Short mmCIF file of C-alpha atoms and ligand atoms in Angstrom, two decimals:
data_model
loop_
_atom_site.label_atom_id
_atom_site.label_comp_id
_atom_site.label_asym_id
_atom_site.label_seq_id
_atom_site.Cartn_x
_atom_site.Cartn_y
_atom_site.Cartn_z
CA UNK A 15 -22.20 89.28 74.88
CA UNK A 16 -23.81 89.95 78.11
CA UNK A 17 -21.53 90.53 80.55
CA UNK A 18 -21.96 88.08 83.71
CA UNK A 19 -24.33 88.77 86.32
CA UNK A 20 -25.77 91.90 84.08
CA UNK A 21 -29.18 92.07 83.75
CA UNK A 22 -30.97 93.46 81.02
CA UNK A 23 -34.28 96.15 80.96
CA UNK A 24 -37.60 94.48 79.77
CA UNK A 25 -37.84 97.72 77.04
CA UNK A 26 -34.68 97.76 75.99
CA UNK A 27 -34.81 93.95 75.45
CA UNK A 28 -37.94 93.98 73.46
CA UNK A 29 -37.24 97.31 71.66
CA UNK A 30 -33.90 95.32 69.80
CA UNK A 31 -36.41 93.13 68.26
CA UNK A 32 -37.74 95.48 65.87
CA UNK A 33 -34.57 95.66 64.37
CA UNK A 34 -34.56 92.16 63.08
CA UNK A 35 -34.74 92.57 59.15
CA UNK A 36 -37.95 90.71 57.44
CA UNK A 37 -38.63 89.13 61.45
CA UNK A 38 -41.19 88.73 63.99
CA UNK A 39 -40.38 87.64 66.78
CA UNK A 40 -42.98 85.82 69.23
CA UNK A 41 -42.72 88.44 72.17
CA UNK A 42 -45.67 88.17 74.79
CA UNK A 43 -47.60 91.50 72.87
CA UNK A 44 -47.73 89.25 69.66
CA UNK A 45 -48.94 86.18 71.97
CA UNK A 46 -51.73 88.32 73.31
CA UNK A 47 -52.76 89.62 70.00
CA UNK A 48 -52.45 86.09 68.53
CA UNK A 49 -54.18 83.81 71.27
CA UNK A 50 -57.30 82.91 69.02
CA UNK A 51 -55.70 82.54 66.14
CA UNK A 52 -53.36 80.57 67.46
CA UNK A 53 -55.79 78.36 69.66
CA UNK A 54 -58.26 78.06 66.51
CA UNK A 55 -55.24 76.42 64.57
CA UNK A 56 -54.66 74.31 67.12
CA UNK A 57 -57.65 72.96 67.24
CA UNK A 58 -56.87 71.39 63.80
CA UNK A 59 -54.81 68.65 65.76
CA UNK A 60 -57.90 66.87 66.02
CA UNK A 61 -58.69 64.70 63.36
CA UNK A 62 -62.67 65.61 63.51
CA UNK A 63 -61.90 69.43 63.61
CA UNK A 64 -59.99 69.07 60.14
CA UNK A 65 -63.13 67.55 58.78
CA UNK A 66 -65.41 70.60 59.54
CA UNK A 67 -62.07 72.89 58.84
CA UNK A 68 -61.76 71.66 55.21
CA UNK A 69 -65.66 71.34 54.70
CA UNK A 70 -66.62 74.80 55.38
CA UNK A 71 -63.66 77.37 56.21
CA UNK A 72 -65.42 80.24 56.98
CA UNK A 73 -67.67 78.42 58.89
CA UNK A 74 -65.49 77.18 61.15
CA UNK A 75 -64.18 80.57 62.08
CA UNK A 76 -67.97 81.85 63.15
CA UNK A 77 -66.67 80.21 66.29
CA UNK A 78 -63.93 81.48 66.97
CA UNK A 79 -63.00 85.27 68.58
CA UNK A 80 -60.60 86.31 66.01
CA UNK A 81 -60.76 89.64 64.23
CA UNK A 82 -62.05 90.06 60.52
CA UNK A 83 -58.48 90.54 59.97
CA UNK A 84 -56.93 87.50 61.52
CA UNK A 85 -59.96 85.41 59.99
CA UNK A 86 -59.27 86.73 56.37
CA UNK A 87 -55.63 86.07 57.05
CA UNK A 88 -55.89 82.78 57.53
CA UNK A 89 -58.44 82.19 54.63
CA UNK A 90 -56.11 84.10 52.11
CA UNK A 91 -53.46 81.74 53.46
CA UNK A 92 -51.24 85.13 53.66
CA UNK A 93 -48.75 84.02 56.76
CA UNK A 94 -46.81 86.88 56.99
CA UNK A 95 -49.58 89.53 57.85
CA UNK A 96 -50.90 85.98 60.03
CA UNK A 97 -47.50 86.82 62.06
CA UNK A 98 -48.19 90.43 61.90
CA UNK A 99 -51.53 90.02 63.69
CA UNK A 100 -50.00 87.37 66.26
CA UNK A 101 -49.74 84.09 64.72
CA UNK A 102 -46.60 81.57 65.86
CA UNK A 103 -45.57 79.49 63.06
CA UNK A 104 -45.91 76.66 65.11
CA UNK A 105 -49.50 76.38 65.26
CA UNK A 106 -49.91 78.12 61.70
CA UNK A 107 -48.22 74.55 61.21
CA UNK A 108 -51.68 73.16 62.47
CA UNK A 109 -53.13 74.76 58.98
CA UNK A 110 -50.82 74.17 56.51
CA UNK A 111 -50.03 70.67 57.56
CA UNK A 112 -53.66 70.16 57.02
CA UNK A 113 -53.55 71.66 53.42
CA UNK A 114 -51.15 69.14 52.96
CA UNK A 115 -48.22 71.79 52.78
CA UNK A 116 -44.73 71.09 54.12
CA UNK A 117 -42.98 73.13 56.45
CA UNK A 118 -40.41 74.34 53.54
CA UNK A 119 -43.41 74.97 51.06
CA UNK A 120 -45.40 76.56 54.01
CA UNK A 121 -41.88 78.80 54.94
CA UNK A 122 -41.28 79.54 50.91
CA UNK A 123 -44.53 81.55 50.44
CA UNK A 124 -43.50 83.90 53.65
CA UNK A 125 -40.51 84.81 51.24
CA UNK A 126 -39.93 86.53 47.89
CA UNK A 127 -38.93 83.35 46.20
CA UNK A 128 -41.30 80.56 44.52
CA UNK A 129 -40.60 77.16 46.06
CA UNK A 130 -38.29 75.57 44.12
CA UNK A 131 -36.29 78.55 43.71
CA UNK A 132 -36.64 78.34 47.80
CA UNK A 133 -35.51 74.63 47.91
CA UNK A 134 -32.73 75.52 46.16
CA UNK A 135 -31.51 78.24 47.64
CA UNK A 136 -31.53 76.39 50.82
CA UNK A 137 -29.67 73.51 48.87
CA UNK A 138 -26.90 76.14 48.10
CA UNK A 139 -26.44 76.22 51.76
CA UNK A 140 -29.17 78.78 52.35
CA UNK A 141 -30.18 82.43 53.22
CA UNK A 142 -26.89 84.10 53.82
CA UNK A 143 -26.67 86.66 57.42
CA UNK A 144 -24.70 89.05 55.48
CA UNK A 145 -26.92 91.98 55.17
CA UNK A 146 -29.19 89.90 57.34
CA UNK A 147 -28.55 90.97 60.40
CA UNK A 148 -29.74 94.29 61.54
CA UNK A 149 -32.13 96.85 59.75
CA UNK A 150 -30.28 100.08 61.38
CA UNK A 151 -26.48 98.67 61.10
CA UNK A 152 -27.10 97.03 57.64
CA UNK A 153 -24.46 94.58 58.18
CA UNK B 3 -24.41 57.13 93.36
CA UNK B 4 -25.99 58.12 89.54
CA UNK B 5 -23.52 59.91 87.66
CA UNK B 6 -23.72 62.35 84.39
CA UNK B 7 -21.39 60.30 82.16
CA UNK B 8 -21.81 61.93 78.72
CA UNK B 9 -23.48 64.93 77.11
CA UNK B 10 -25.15 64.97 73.33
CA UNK B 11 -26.81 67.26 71.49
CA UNK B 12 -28.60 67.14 68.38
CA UNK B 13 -30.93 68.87 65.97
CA UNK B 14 -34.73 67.59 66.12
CA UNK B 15 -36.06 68.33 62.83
CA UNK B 16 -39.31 66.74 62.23
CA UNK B 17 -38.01 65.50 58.55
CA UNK B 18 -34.86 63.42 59.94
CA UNK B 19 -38.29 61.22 61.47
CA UNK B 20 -40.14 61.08 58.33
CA UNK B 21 -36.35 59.85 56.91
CA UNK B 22 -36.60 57.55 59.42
CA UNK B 23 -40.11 56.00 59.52
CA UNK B 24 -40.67 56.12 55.83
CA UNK B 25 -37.11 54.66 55.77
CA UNK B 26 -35.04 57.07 53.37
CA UNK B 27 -32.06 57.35 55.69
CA UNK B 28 -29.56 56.11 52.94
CA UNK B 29 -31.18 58.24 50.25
CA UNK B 30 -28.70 60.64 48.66
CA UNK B 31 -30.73 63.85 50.37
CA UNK B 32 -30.35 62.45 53.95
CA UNK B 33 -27.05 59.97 53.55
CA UNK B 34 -24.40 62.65 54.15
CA UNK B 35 -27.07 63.35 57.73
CA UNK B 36 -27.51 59.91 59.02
CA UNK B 37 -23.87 59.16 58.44
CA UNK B 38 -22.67 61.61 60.99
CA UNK B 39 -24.94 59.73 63.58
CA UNK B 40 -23.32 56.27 62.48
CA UNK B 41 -20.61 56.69 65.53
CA UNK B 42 -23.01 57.86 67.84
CA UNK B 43 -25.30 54.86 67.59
CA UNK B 44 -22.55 52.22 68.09
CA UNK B 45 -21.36 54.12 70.90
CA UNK B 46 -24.98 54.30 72.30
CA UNK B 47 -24.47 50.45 72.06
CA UNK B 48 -20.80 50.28 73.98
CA UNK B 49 -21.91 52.81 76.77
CA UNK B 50 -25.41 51.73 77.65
CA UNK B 51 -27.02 54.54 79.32
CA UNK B 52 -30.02 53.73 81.59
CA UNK B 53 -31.38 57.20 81.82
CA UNK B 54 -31.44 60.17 79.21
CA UNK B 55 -32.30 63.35 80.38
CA UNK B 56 -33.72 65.20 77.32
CA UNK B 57 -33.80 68.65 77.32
CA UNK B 58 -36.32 69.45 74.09
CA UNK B 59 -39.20 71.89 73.31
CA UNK B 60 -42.55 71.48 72.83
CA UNK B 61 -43.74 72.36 69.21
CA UNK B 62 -47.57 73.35 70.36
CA UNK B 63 -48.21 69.84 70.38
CA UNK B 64 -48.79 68.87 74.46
CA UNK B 65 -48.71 72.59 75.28
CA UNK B 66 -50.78 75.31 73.94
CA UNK B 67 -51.26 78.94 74.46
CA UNK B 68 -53.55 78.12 77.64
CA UNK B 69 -49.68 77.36 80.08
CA UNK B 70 -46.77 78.46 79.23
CA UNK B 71 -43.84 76.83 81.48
CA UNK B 72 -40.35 78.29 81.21
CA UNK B 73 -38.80 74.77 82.36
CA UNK B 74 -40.81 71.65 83.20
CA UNK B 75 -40.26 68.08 84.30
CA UNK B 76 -41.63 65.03 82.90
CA UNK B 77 -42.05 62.67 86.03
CA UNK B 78 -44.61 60.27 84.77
CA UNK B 79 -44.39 56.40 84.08
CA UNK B 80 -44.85 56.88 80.07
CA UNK B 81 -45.32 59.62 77.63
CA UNK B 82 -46.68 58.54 74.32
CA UNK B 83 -45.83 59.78 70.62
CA UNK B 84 -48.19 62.88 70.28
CA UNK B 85 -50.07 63.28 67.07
CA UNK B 86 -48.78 66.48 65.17
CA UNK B 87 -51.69 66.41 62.77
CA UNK B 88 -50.43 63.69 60.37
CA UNK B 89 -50.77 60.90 63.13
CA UNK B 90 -48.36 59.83 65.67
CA UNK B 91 -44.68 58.75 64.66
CA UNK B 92 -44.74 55.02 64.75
CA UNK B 93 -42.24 54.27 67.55
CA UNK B 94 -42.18 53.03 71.06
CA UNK B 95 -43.63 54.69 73.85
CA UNK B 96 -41.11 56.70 76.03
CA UNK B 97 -40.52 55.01 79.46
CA UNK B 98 -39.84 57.63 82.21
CA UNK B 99 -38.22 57.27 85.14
CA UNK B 100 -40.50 58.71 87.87
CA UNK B 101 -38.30 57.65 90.96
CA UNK B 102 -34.79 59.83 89.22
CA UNK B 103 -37.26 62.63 87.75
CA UNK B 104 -38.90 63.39 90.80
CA UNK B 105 -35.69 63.48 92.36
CA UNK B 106 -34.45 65.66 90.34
CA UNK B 107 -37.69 68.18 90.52
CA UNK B 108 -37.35 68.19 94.09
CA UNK B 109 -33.64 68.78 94.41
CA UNK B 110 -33.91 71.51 91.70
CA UNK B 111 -36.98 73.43 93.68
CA UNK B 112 -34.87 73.66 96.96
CA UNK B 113 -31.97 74.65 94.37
CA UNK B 114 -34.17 77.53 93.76
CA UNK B 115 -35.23 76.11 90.53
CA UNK B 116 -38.90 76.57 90.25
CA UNK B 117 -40.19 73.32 88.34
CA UNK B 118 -42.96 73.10 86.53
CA UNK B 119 -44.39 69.01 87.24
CA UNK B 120 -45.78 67.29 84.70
CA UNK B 121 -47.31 63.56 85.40
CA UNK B 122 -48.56 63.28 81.99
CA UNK B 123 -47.92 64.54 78.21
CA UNK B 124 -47.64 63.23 74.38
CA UNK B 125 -44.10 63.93 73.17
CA UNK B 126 -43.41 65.33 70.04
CA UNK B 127 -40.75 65.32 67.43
CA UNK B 128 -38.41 67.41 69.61
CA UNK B 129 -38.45 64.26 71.82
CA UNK B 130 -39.01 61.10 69.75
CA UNK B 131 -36.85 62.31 66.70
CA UNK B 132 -32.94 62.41 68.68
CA UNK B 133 -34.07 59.00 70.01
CA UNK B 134 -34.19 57.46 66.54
CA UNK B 135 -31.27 59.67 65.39
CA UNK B 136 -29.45 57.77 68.46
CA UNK B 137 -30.95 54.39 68.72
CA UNK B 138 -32.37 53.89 65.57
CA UNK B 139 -35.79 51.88 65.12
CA UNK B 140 -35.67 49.11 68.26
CA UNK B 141 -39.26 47.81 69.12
CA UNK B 142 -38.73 49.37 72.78
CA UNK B 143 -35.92 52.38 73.46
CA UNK B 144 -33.19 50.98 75.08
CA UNK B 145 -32.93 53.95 78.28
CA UNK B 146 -35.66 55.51 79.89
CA UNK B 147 -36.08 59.18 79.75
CA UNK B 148 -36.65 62.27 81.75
CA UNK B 149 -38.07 65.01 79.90
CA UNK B 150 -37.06 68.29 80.09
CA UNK B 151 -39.01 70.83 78.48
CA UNK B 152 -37.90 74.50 77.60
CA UNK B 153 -39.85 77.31 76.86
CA UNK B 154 -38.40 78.64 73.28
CA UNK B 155 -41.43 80.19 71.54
CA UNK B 156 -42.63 82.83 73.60
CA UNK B 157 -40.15 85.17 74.73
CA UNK B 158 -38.51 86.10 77.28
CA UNK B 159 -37.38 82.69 76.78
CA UNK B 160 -34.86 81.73 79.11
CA UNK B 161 -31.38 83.06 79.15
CA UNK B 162 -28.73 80.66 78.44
CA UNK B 163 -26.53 81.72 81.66
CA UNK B 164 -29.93 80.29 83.59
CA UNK B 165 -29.92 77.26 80.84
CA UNK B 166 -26.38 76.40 81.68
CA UNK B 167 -27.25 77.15 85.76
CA UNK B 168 -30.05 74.97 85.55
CA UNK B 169 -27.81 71.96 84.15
CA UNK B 170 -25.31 73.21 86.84
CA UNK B 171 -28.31 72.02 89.56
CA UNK B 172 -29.18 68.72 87.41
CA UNK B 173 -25.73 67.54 87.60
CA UNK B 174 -25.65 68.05 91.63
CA UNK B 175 -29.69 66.52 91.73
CA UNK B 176 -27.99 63.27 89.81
CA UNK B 177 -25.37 62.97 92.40
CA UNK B 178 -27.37 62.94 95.18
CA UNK B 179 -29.71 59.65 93.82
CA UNK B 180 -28.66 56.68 95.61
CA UNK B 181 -29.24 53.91 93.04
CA UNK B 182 -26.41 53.79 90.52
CA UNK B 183 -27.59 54.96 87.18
CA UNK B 184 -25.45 55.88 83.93
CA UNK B 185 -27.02 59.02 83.37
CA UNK B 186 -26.93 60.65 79.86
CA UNK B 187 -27.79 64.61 79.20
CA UNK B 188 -29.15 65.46 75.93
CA UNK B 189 -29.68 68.73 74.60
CA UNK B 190 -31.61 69.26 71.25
CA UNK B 191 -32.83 71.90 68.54
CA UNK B 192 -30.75 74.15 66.58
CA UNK B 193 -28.89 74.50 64.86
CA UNK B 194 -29.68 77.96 62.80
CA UNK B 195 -33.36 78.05 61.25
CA UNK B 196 -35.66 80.34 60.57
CA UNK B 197 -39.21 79.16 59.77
CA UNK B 198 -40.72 82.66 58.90
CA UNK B 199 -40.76 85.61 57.39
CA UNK B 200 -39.13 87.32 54.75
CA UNK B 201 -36.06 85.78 56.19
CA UNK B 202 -36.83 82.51 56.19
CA UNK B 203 -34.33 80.25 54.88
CA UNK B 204 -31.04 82.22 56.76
CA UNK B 205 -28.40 79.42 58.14
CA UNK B 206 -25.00 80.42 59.46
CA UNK B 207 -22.63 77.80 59.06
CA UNK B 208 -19.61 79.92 60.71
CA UNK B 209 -22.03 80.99 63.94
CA UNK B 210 -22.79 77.36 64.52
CA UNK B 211 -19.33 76.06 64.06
CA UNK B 212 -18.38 78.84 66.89
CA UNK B 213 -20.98 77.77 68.99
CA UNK B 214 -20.32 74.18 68.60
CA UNK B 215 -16.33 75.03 69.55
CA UNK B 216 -17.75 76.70 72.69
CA UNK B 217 -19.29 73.93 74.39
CA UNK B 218 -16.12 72.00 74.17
CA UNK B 219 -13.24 72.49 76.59
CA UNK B 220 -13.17 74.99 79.58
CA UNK B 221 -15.07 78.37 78.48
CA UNK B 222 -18.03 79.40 79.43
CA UNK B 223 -18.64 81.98 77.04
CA UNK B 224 -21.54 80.22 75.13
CA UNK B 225 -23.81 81.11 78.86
CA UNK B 226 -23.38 84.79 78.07
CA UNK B 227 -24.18 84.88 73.95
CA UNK B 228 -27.46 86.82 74.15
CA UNK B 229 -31.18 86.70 72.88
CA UNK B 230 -30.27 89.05 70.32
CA UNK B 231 -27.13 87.60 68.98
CA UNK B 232 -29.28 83.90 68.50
CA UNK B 233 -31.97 86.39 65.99
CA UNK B 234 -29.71 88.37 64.31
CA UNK B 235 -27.18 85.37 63.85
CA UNK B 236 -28.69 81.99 63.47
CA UNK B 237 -32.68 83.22 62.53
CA UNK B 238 -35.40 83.15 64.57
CA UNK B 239 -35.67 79.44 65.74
CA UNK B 240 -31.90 79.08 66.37
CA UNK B 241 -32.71 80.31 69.83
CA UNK B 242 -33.65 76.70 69.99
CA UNK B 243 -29.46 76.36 71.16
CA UNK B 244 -30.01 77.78 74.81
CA UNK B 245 -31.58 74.01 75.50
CA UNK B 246 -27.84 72.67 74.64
CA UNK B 247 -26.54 75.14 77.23
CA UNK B 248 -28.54 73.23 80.01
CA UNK B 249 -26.74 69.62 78.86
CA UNK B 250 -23.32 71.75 78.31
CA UNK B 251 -23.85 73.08 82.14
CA UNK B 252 -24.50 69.84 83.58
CA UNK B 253 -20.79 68.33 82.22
CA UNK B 254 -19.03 70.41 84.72
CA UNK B 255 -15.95 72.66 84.11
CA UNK B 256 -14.23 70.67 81.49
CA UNK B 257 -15.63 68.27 78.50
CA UNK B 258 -13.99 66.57 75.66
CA UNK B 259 -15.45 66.19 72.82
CA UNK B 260 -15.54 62.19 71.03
CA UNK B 261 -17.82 63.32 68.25
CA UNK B 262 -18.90 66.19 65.88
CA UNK B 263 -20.72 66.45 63.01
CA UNK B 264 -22.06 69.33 60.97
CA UNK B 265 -25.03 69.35 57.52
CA UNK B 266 -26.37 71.82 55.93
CA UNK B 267 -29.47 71.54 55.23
CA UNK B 268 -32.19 69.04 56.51
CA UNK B 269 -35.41 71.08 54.90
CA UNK B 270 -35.13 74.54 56.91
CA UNK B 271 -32.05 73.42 59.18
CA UNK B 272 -28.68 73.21 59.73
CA UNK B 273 -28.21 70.16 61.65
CA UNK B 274 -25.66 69.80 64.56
CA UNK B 275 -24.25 67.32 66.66
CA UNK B 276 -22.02 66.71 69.47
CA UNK B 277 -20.98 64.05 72.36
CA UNK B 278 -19.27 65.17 75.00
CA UNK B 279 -17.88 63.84 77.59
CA UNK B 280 -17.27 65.55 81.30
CA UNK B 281 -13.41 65.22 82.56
CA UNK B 282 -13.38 66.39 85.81
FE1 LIG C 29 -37.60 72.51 67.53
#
C-alpha cells in the first residue's frame, strides 16, 4: 500500500508496469502509438462504416494513418501484437463485435487456450494469480 | 436538506444486459447472478431513492481518444442508451437531474475538484446495465440519475485516495442542496477481469472478498491499495474498483453493510455487490 499523503514518481510508476506477466497496460505511450488504430475501430460504431468495413477491409484502411503494421494487425485479426502497437481492447471491441465475436471468444484468441477450453477454464472459476503476478518475483 | 442515504456497488458487465433484455435471467448460467440482486431490488422498492449518483466508466462509447476526462459530470436533462455496435439496449432513457448535478459540479470545483461538464452524452452499459440489475425492466426508471464518469482506461487513472476524496466532496455538495432528496451513491465495475492478453481470464476470488470487507465498517485502507496492486491482483480491468472508492468515500466514516453478494463468473468477470449504508 501507498502510504498516505505519499506521492509516487511518474517513471517509477510506469516502469512497474512492465512487470505485469502476459499484460499491457494502456499507459499514455501506448495511447499515442495507438490513436489511429484505435479511432479507425471506432469508427465501426456506425452502422454505415461496418458496411464499407466488411465490404472491402483493406480498403477501408487506405484512409486511415495507421502503420503497415497496425493495418496488417488488424486484418490478421492478431490482438495481441494489436495491443503491442497501441490498441485498447475497448475499441478493438468495435472490430470484433462487428465480426460477430463475443468479448470471451474475442479475449480467448489473446490466450494460449482454444475457446471452449477458455470458457471452461473461466467456468472452473478462472485464470488463477498464483504465478500471475509479477514476471521478476514469480509469485 | 438532500442527504446520501445508502451506497451500492455493482459489477456492469455488458452480458448481465443481454441476460436481461433477451430475458435469460433465470437460466441456470445467470440464476445463481440475478439471485444475489433479488434483495436489492425489493429494497430499491421500500427505500425509494429519487436521485442515483452513478459513478461508471465510459467503454469508448460517448468518449473517444479525441478527450480524455479524469472525472466528469453528467448535468443534462436526458442521456439516451448509446449504441455499442449491436444497437442500443432497449430500455428507458436516463432522466438527469440538472438542478442537483450542477450543484454538485459547482460545489466540487470550489472544493478544488476540477469537473469536467457534460450537457449531453449516450450512456453505455456501465450506466444502463446496474439500473436493470437494480430496478429491473420498468417502462421508465424509477430515480433520476447523475452521472459520474471515471477515467479507467488510460492511465494514470485516478488514484483511489482521490476516488474516495472526491466522494468525500459529493457527500458535503449533497448536503448543501436545499430541496430534500433521498440521494443514492452507486459505484460500479469490477470486480477482477482481465480482457487481454496472455492473461486474460485471471479472477481473484480472495482479493475481491478483501476488498469487499474493506469498504465495510471504519477503515480506510481500501483509499491507499495502489495501481499496481489492482494489475498484479485482480487483472488489468479490475482497476475498474477505484470508481467504488468514490461511493465508499461519500458514506462517511462508518457504513454497515445490509447486503453482499459474490459470482464467479459472468463471461470474463467476477461479479460483486454491496449496499451500504452510512451510520454516522
Ligand atoms: Fe467496465
Amino acid at each position: 500500500m501507498t502510504a498516505p499523503g505519499e506521492k509516487q514518481n511518474i517513471h517509477d510508476y510506469l516502469a512497474e508496469f512492465d512487470d505485469i506477466p502476459g499484460t499491457r497496460v494502456f499507459t499514455a505511450a501506448r495511447a499515442r502509438k495507438g490513436y489511429w488504430l484505435n479511432q479507425f475501430a471506432m469508427s465501426l460504431m456506425k452502422p454505415e462504416n461496418r458496411d464499407a468495413w466488411k465490404a472491402d477491409e483493406r480498403k477501408y484502411l487506405e484512409n486511415w494513418p495507421m502503420s503497415d503494421e497496425q493495418k496488417e494487425a488488424i486484418l490478421a485479426r492478431d490482438y495481441n501484437r494489436c495491443l503491442d502497437l497501441g490498441g485498447n481492447v475497448y475499441f478493438l471491441a468495435k472490430v470484433f463485435s462487428t465480426d460477430g465475436l463475443s468479448f470471451a471468444e474475442a479475449v480467448s484468441t489473446m490466450t494460449d487456450m482454444t475457446f471452449p477450453e477458455y470458457r471452461e477454464m473461466m467456468n472452473k472459476g478462472g485464470r488463477s494469480p498464483q504465478g500471475n503476478r509479477s514476471i521478476k518475483g514469480g509469485y | 436538506m438532500a442527504r446520501i442515504t445508502a451506497g451500492v456497488a455493482s459489477s456492469h458487465v455488458p452480458l448481465l444486459g443481454v441476460a436481461v433484455d433477451q430475458g435469460k435471467t433465470g437460466d441456470d448460467y445467470f440464476g445463481p447472478i440475478f439471485a444475489g440482486y433479488e434483495w436489492t431490488k425489493q429494497w430499491e422498492k421500500e427505500t425509494k431513492p429519487d436521485v442515483v449518483i452513478l459513478v461508471y466508466n465510459d467503454h469508448a462509447s460517448a468518449f473517444d481518444m479525441k478527450i480524455i476526462p479524469t472525472f466528469a459530470i453528467g448535468c443534462g436533462e436526458r442521456y439516451k442508451s448509446a449504441d455499442e455496435g449491436w444497437g442500443p439496449r432497449p430500455v428507458p432513457d436516463v432522466e438527469g437531474h440538472p438542478d442537483l448535478a450542477w450543484h454538485i459540479a459547482q460545489s466540487l470545483i470550489l472544493d478544488e475538484f476540477d469537473m469536467t461538464i457534460i450537457n449531453e452524452m449516450d450512456v453505455d452499459h456501465g450506466l444502463t446495465v446496474p439500473l436493470s440489475m437494480m430496478f429491473g425492466q420498468p417502462d421508465k426508471w424509477p430515480v433520476k440519475v447523475v452521472p459520474l464518469a471515471v477515467n479507467v482506461v488510460t492511465y494514470p487513472v485516478p488514484s483511489g485516495n482521490r476516488c474516495w476524496a472526491l466522494g468525500e466532496a459529493i457527500k458535503r455538495a449533497v448536503e448543501s442542496f436545499p430541496e430534500d432528496l433521498n440521494v443514492q451513491i452507486w459505484g460500479t465495475g469490477g470486480m477482477s477481469h482481465q480482457l487481454q492478453g496472455p492473461r486474460a481470464g485471471l479472477l481473484n476470488r480472495e482479493w475481491d472478498n478483501k476488498f469487499l470487507d474493506l469498504l465495510i465498517g471504519d477503515t480506510d485502507a481500501a483509499r491507499y491499495i495502489p495501481h499496481l496492486e489492482y494489475l498484479r491482483e485482480t487483472g488489468s480491468e479490475g482497476i475498474e474498483m477505484v470508481m467504488w472508492l468514490v461511493m465508499r468515500g461519500a458514506l462517511g466514516k462508518t457504513t454497515k453493510c445490509l447486503h453482499r453478494h459474490y459470482h464467479i463468473p459472468c463471461s470474463n468477470t467476477a461479479i460483486g455487490h454491496l449496499v451500504l449504508e452510512p451510520t454516522e
